Short mmCIF file of C-alpha atoms in Angstrom, two decimals:
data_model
loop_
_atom_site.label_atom_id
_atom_site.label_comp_id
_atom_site.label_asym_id
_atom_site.label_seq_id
_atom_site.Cartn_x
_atom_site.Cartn_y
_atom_site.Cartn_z
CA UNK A 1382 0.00 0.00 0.00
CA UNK A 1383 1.73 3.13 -1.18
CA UNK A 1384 1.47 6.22 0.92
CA UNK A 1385 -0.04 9.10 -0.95
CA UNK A 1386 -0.70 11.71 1.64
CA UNK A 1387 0.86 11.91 3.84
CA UNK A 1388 3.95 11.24 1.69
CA UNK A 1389 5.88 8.46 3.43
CA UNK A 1390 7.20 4.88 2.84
CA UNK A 1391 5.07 2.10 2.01
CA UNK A 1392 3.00 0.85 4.46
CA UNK A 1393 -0.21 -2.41 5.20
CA UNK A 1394 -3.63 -1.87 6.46
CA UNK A 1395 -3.14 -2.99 10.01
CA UNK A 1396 0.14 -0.45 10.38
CA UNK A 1397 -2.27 2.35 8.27
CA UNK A 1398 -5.47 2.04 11.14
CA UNK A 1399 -3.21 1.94 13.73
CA UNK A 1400 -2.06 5.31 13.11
CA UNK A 1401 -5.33 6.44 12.27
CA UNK A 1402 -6.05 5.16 15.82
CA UNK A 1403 -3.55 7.06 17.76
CA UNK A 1404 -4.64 10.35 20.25
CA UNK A 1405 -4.98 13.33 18.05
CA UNK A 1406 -2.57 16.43 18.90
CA UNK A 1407 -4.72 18.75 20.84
CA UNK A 1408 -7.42 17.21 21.25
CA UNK A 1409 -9.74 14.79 18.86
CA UNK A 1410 -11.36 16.66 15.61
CA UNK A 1411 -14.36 18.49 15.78
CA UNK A 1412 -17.20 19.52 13.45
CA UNK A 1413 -15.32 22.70 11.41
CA UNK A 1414 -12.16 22.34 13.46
CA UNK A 1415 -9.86 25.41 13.02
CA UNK A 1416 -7.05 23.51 12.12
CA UNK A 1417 -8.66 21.42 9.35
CA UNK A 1418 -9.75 24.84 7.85
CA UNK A 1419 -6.48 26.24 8.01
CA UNK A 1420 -5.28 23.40 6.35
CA UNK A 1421 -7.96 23.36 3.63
CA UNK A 1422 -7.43 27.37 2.74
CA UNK A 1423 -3.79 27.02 2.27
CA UNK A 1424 -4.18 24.13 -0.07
CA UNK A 1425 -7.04 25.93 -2.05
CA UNK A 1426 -3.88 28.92 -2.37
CA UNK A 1427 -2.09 26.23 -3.99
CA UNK A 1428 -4.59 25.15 -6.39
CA UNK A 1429 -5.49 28.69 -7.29
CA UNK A 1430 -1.67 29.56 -8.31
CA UNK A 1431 -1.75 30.41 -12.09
CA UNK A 1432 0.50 28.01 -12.89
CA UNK A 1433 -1.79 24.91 -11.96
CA UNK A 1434 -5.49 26.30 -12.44
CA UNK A 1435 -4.02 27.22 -16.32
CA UNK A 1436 -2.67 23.51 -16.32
CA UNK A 1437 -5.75 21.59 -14.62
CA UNK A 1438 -8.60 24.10 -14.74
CA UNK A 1439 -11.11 22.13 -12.94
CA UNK A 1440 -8.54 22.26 -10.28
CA UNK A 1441 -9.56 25.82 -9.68
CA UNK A 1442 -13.34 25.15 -9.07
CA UNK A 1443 -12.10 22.85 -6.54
CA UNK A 1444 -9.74 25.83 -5.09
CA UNK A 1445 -12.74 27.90 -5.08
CA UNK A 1446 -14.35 25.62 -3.11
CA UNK A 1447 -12.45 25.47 -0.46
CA UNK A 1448 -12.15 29.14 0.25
CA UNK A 1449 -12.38 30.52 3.81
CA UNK A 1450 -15.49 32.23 2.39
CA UNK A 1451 -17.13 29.22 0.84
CA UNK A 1452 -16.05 27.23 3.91
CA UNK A 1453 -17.61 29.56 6.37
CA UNK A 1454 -20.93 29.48 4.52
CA UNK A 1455 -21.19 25.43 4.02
CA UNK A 1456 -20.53 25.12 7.50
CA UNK A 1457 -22.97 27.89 9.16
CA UNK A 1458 -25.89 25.14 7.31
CA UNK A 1459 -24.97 22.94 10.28
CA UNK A 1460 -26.32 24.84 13.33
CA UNK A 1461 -29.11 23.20 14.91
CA UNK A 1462 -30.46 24.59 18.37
CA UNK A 1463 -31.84 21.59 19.46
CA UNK A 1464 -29.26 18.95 18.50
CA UNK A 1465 -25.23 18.64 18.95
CA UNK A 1466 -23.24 17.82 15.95
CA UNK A 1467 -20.35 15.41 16.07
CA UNK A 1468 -17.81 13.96 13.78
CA UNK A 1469 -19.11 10.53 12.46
CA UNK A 1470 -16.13 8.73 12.87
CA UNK A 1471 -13.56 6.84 10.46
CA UNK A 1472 -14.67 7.87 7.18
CA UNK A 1473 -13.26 5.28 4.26
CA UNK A 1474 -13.68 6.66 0.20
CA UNK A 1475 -13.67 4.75 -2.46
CA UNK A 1476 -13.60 7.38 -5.10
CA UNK A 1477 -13.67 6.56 -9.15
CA UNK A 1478 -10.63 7.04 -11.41
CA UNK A 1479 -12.43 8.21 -14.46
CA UNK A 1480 -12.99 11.95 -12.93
CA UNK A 1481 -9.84 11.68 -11.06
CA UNK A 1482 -10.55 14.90 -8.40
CA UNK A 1483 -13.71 14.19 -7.25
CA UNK A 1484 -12.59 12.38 -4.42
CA UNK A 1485 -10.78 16.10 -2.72
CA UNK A 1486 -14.15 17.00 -2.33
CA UNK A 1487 -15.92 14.29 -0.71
CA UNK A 1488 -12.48 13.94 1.77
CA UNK A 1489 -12.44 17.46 2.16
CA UNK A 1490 -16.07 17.70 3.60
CA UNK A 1491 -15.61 14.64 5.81
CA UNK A 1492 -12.64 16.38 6.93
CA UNK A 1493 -14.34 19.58 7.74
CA UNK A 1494 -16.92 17.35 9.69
CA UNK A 1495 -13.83 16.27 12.00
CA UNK A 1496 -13.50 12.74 10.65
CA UNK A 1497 -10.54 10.51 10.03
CA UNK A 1498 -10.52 9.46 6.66
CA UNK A 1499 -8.61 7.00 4.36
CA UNK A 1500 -8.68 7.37 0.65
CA UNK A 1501 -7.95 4.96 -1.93
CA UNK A 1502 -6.45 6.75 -5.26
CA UNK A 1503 -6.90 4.56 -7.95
CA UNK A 1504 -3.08 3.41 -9.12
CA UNK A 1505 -5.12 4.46 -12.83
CA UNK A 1506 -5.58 8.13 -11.58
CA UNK A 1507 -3.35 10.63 -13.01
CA UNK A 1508 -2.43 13.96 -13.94
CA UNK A 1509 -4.75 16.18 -11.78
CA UNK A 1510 -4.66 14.07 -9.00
CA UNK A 1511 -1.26 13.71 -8.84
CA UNK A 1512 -1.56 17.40 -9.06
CA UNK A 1513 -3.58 17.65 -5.97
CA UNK A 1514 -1.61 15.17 -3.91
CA UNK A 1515 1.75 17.28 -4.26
CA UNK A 1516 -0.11 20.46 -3.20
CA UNK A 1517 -1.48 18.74 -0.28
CA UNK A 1518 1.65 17.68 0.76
CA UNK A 1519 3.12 21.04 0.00
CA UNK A 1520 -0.11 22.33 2.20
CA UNK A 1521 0.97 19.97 5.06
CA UNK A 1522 4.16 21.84 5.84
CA UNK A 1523 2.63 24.37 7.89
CA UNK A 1524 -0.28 22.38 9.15
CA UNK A 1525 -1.31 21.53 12.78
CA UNK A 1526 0.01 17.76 13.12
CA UNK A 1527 -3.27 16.52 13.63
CA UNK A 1528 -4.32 17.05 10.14
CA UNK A 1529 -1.55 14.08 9.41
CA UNK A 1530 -2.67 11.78 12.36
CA UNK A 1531 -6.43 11.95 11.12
CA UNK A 1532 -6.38 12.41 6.90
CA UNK A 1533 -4.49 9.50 5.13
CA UNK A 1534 -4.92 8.86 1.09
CA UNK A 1535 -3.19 5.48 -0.17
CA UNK A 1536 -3.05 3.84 -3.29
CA UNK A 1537 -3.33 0.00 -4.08
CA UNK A 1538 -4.21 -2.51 -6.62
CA UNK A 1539 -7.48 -4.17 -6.35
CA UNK A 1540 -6.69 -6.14 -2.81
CA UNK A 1541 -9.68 -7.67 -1.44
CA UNK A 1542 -8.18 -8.40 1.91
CA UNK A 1543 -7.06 -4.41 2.36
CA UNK A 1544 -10.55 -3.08 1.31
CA UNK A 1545 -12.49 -5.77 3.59
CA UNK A 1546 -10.46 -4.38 6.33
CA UNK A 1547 -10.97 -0.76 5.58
CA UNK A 1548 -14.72 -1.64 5.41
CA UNK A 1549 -15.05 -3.54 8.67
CA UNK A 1550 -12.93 -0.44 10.65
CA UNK A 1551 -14.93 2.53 9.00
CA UNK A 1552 -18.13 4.09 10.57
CA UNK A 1553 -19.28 5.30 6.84
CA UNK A 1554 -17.91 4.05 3.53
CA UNK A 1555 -18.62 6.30 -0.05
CA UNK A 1556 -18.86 4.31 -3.03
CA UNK A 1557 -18.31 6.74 -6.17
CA UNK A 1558 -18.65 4.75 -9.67
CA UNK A 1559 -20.38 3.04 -11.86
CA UNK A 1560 -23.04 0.51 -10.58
CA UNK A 1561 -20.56 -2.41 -10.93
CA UNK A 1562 -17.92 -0.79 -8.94
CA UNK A 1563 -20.56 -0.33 -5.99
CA UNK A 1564 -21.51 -3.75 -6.14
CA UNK A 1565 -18.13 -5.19 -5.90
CA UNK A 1566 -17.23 -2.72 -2.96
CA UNK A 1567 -20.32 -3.81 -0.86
CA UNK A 1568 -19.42 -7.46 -1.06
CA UNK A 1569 -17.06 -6.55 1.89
CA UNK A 1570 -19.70 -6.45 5.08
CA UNK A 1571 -19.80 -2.95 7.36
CA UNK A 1572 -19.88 -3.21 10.98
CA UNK A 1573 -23.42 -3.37 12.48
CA UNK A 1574 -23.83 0.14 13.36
CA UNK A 1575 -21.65 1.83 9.94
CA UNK A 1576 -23.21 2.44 6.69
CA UNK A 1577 -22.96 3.20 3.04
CA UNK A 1578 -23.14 6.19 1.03
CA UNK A 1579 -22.95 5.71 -2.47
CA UNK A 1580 -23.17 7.25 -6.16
CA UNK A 1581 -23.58 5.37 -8.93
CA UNK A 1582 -24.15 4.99 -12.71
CA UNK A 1583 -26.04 8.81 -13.12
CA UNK A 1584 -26.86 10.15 -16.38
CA UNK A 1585 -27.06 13.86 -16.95
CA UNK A 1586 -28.62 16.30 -20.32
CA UNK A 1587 -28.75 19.49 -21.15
CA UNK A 1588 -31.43 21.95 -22.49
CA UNK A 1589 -31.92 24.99 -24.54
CA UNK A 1590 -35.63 26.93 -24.56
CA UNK A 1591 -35.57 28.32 -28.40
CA UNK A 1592 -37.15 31.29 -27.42
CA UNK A 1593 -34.16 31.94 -24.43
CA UNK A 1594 -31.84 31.38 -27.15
CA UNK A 1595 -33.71 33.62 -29.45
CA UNK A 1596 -34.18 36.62 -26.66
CA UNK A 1597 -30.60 36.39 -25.95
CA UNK A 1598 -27.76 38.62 -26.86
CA UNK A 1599 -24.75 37.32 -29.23
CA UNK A 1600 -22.30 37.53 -26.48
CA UNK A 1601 -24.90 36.08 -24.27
CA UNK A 1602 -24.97 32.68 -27.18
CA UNK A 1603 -20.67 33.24 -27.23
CA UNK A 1604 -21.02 32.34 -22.94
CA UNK A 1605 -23.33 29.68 -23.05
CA UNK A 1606 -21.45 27.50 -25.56
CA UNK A 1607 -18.56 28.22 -23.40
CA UNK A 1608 -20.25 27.32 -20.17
CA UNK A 1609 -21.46 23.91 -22.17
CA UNK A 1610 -17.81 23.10 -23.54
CA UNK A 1611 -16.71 23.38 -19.41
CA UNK A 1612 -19.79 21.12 -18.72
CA UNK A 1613 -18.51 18.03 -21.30
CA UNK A 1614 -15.14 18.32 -22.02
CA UNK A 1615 -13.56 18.32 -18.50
CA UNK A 1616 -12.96 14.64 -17.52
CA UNK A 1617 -13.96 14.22 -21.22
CA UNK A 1618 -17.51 14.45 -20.52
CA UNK A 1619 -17.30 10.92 -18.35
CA UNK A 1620 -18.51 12.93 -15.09
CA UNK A 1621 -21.63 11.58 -13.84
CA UNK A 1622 -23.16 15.47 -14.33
CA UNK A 1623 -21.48 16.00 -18.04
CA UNK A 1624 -24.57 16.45 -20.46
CA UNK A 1625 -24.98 13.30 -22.51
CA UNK A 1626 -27.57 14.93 -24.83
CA UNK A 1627 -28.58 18.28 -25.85
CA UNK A 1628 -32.31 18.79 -25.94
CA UNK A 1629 -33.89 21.98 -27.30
CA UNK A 1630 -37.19 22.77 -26.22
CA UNK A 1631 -39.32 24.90 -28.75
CA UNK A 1632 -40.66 25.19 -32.35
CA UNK A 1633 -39.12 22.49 -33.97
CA UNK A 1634 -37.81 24.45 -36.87
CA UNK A 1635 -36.21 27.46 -34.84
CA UNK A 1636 -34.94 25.10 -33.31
CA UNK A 1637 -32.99 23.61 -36.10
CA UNK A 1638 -31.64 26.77 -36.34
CA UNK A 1639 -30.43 27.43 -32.95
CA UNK A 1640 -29.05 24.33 -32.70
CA UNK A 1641 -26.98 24.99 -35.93
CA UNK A 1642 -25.81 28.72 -34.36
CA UNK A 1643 -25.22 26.56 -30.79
CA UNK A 1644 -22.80 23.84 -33.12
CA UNK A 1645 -20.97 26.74 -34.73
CA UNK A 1646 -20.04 28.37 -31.70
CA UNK A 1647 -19.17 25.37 -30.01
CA UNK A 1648 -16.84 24.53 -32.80
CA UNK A 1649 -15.56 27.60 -32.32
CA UNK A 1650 -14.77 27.01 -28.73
CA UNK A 1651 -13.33 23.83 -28.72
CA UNK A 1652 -10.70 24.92 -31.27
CA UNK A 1653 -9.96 28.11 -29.51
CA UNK A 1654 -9.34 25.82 -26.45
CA UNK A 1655 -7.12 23.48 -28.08
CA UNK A 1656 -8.85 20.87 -26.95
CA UNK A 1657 -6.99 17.67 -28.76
CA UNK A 1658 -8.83 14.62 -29.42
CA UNK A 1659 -6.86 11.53 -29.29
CA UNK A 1660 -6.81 8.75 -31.71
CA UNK A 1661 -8.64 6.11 -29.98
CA UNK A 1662 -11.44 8.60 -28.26
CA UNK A 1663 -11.85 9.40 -32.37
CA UNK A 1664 -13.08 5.60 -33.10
CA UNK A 1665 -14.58 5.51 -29.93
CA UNK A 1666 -17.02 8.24 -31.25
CA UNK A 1667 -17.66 7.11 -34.28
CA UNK A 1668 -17.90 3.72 -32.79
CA UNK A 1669 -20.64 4.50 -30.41
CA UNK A 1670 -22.30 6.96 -32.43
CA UNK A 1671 -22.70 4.30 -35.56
CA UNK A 1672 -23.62 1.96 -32.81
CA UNK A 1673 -26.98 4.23 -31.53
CA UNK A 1674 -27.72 4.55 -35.62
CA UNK A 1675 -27.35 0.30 -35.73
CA UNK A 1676 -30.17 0.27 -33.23
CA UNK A 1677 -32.12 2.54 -35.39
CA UNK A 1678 -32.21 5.31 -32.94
CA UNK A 1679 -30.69 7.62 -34.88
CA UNK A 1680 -31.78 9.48 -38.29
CA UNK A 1681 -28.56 11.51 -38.70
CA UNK A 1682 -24.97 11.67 -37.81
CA UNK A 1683 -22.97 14.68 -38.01
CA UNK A 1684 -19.12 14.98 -37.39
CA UNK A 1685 -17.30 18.79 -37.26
CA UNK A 1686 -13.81 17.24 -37.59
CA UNK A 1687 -12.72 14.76 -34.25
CA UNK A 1688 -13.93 16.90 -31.47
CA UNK A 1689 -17.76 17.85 -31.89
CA UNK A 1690 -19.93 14.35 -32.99
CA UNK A 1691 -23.44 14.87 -33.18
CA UNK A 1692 -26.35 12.10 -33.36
CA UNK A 1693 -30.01 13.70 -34.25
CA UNK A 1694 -32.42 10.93 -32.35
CA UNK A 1695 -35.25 9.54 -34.02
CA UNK A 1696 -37.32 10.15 -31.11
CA UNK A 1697 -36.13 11.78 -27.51
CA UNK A 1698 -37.14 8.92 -26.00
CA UNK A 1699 -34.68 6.98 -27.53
CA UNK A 1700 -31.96 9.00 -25.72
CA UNK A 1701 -28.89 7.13 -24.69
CA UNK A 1702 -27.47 7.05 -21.33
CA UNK A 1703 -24.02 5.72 -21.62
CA UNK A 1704 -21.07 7.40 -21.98
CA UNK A 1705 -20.18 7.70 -25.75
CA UNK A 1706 -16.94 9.59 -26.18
CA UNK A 1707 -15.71 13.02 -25.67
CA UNK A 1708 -17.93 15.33 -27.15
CA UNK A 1709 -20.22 13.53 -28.64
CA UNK A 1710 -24.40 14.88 -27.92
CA UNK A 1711 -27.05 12.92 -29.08
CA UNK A 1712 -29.93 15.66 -30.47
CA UNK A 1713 -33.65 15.87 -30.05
CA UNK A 1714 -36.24 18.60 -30.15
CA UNK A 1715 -39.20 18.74 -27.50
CA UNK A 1716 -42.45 20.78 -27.34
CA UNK A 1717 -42.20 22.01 -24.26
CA UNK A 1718 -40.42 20.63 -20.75
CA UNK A 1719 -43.41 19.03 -19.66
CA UNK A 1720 -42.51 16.04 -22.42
CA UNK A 1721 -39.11 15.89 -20.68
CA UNK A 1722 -41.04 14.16 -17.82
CA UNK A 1723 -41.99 10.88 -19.03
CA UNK A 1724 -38.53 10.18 -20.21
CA UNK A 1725 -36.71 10.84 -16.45
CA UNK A 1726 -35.56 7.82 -14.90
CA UNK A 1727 -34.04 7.67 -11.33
CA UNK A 1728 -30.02 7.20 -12.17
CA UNK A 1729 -30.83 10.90 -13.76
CA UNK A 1730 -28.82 13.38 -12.16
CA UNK A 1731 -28.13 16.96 -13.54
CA UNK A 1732 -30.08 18.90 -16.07
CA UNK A 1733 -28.18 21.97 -17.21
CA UNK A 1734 -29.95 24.75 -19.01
CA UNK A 1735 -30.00 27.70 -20.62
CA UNK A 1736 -32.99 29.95 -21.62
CA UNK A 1737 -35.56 28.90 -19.21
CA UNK A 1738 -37.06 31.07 -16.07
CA UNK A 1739 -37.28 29.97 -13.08
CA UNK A 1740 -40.87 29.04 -12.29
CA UNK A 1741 -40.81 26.80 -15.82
CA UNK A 1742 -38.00 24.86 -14.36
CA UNK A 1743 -39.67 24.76 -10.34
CA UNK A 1744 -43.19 23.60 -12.31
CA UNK A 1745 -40.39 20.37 -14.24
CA UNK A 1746 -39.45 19.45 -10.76
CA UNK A 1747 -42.77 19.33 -9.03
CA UNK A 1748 -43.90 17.36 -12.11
CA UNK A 1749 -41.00 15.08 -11.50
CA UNK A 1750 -41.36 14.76 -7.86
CA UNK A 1751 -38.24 13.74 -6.70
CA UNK A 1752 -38.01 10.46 -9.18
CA UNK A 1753 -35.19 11.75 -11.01
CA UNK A 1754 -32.92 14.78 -11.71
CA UNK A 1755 -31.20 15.93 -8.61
CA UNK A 1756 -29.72 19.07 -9.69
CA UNK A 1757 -30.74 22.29 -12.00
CA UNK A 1758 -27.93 24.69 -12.93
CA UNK A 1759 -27.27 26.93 -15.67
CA UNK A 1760 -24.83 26.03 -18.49
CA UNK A 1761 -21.23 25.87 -17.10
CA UNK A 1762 -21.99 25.03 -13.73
CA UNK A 1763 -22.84 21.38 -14.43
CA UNK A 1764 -19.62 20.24 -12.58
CA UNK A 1765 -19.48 23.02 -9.72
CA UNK A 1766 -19.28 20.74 -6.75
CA UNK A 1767 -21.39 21.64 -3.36
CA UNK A 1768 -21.98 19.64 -0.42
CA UNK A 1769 -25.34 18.84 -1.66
CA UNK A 1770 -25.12 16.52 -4.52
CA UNK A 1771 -26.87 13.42 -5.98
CA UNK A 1772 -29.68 14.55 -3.69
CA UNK A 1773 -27.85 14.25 -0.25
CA UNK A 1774 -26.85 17.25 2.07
CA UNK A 1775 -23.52 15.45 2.49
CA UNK A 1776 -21.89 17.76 5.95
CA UNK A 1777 -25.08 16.45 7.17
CA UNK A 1778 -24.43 12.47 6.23
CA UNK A 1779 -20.80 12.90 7.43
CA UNK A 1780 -21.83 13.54 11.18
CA UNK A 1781 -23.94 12.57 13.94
CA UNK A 1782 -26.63 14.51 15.90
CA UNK A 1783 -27.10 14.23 19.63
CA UNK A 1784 -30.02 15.45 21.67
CA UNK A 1785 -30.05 16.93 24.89
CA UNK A 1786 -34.30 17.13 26.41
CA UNK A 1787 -33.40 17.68 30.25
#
């Protein structure tokens, strides 16, 4: 088991919880401990240098994130006058390595509920998180000590023995991944009183109202097909909230138009980012876009060089779910939002949007009723984390409440 932060030599489970175990510095952790903030705001400075947020840009949502600011306001959700908050306890992620950051901000909200936590990095996981794990190291120079007795991140191969252990020790275990990987993970039994928390296969889509994009200024079009590339091509749109199709929600023949403007500009984008499509993501998207057309679910297929792949459904309800390469947006055209409800299954997560008020999108969720789609934002804020997400109010699932009725 290789040490990952903090940096040190290799080490085995039992060695790993036995640390973990130890007296903290100080006094134990508590629910938005002072020196677990401290900790977190000099590693967001880190993030935020130029340098690394012009490298890793998603890096600096996350460094946003974890600003005093932002940390002072997630926290002030927790007051309750009638309850105590505490720290749950040991705290053991299991985080995918497909969207290779997302585990910082699951750890970092545990942390800020005073748990110890252990994190297994994928040994696939690269790049940004490799990123992130020299900056917190960096970060831990001038930390209070306890932030290295409580927070541990380690990376193994797939080691049944070292996860069942991990699992058995833990008071709450987070599953991130696909359906499979959740599975596999909950073979390994909890103790009696700990629990799972878990996301996942999701699916995600995006919308356009015709007449928003119609009412709307050209540098007002120019943002949102900015906003949209941030939304897919990050993580190459394999983030559980990355749009996997594109509906547009008006007159069917405006919309043919917008959609053609929307393409342009997206284009546009995506070659003005530099965004570089590599050879096997190429036949991926042709492979999975011929495959949708196979099962005669699609009427057209458009490609604008290797980076924008487009696939106009035969019918919405024939949308795909699954992943299908790097920008690649299956196409259909509704009435109105109301025929968007039908179609909403439970694994649907994030509908980002552009062009729609706000009581036509609070009249789609009451029609929904909670059976799908767990977030609404507007077009590049699809992948802005926040400690509620997949429809939990996670500070709140990483501690326990205790009541006082003298």
């Amino acid at each position: 088991m290789r040490r990952r932060f903090p940096a040190g030599p290799d080490t085995n489970v039992d060695a790993l919880l036995g640390d973990l175990s130890v007296p903290v510095a100080d006094g134990p952790l508590r629910v938005g401990d002072e020196r677990i903030v401290d900790f977190l705001v000099s590693f967001a400075r880190k993030l935020l240098a130029p340098t690394t947020a012009r490298r890793f840009p998603e890096l600096a949502s996350l460094g946003f994130f974890l600003r005093r600011g932002e940390i002072t306001k997630v926290l002030s959700s927790l007051t309750r006058a009638d309850a105590l908050r505490f720290p749950r306890g040991l705290v053991f992620h299991v985080p995918p390595a497909n969207v290779d950051t997302i585990f910082v901000y699951s750890w970092a909200l545990s942390a800020l509920a005073g748990n110890r936590n252990v994190v297994r990095i994928s040994p696939r996981s690269a790049g940004a998180a490799s990123t992130v794990v020299d900056a917190l190291n960096e970060a831990l120079a001038d930390a209070h000590p306890a932030v290295a007795q409580t927070q541990a991140m380690v990376t193994y191969d797939r080691d049944d023995a070292v996860t069942a252990a991990l699992s058995a020790a833990c008071d709450l275990r987070v599953i991130w991944g696909g359906d499979r990987a959740v599975t596999e993970v909950r073979r390994h039994p909890l103790a009696p009183h700990a629990r799972d928390l878990t996301f996942p296969d999701r699916a995600s889509f995006a919308a356009v109202s015709v007449a928003g994009w119609q009412a709307a200024s050209p540098e007002q079009r120019r943002d949102a097909a900015v906003g949209f590339y941030n939304d897919s091509y990050w993580f190459d749109q394999a983030a559980c909230a990355s749009p996997r199709a594109l509906f547009w929600v008006g007159d069917e023949v405006a919309a043919s138009a917008a959609s053609a403007e929307f393409l342009a500009l997206l284009s546009e984008v995506v070659a003005a980012k530099g965004f570089v499509v590599e050879p096997a993501m190429a036949v991926q998207k042709r492979v999975s876009a011929y495959g949708v057309a196979a099962d005669g679910h699609a009427r057209a297929i458009h490609f604008a060089g290797n980076a924008v792949a487009t696939v106009e459904l035969t019918a919405p309800s024939d949308v795909p779910r699954e992943w299908l390469g790097a920008g690649t947006f299956p196409l259909a055209t509704l009435p109105s939002l109301d025929a968007l409800v039908p179609m909403v299954e439970r694994k649907d997560q994030t509908l980002s949007v552009f062009g729609f008020t706000e009581p036509e999108l609070r009249d789609l969720v009451e029609r929904l009723a909670g059976r799908g789609i767990d977030r609404i934002v507007p077009f590049g804020s699809a992948l802005t984390f926040s400690e509620l997400w997949d429809g939990y109010d996670l500070l709140n699932e990483f501690t326990r409440l205790v009541t006082i009725k003298p």
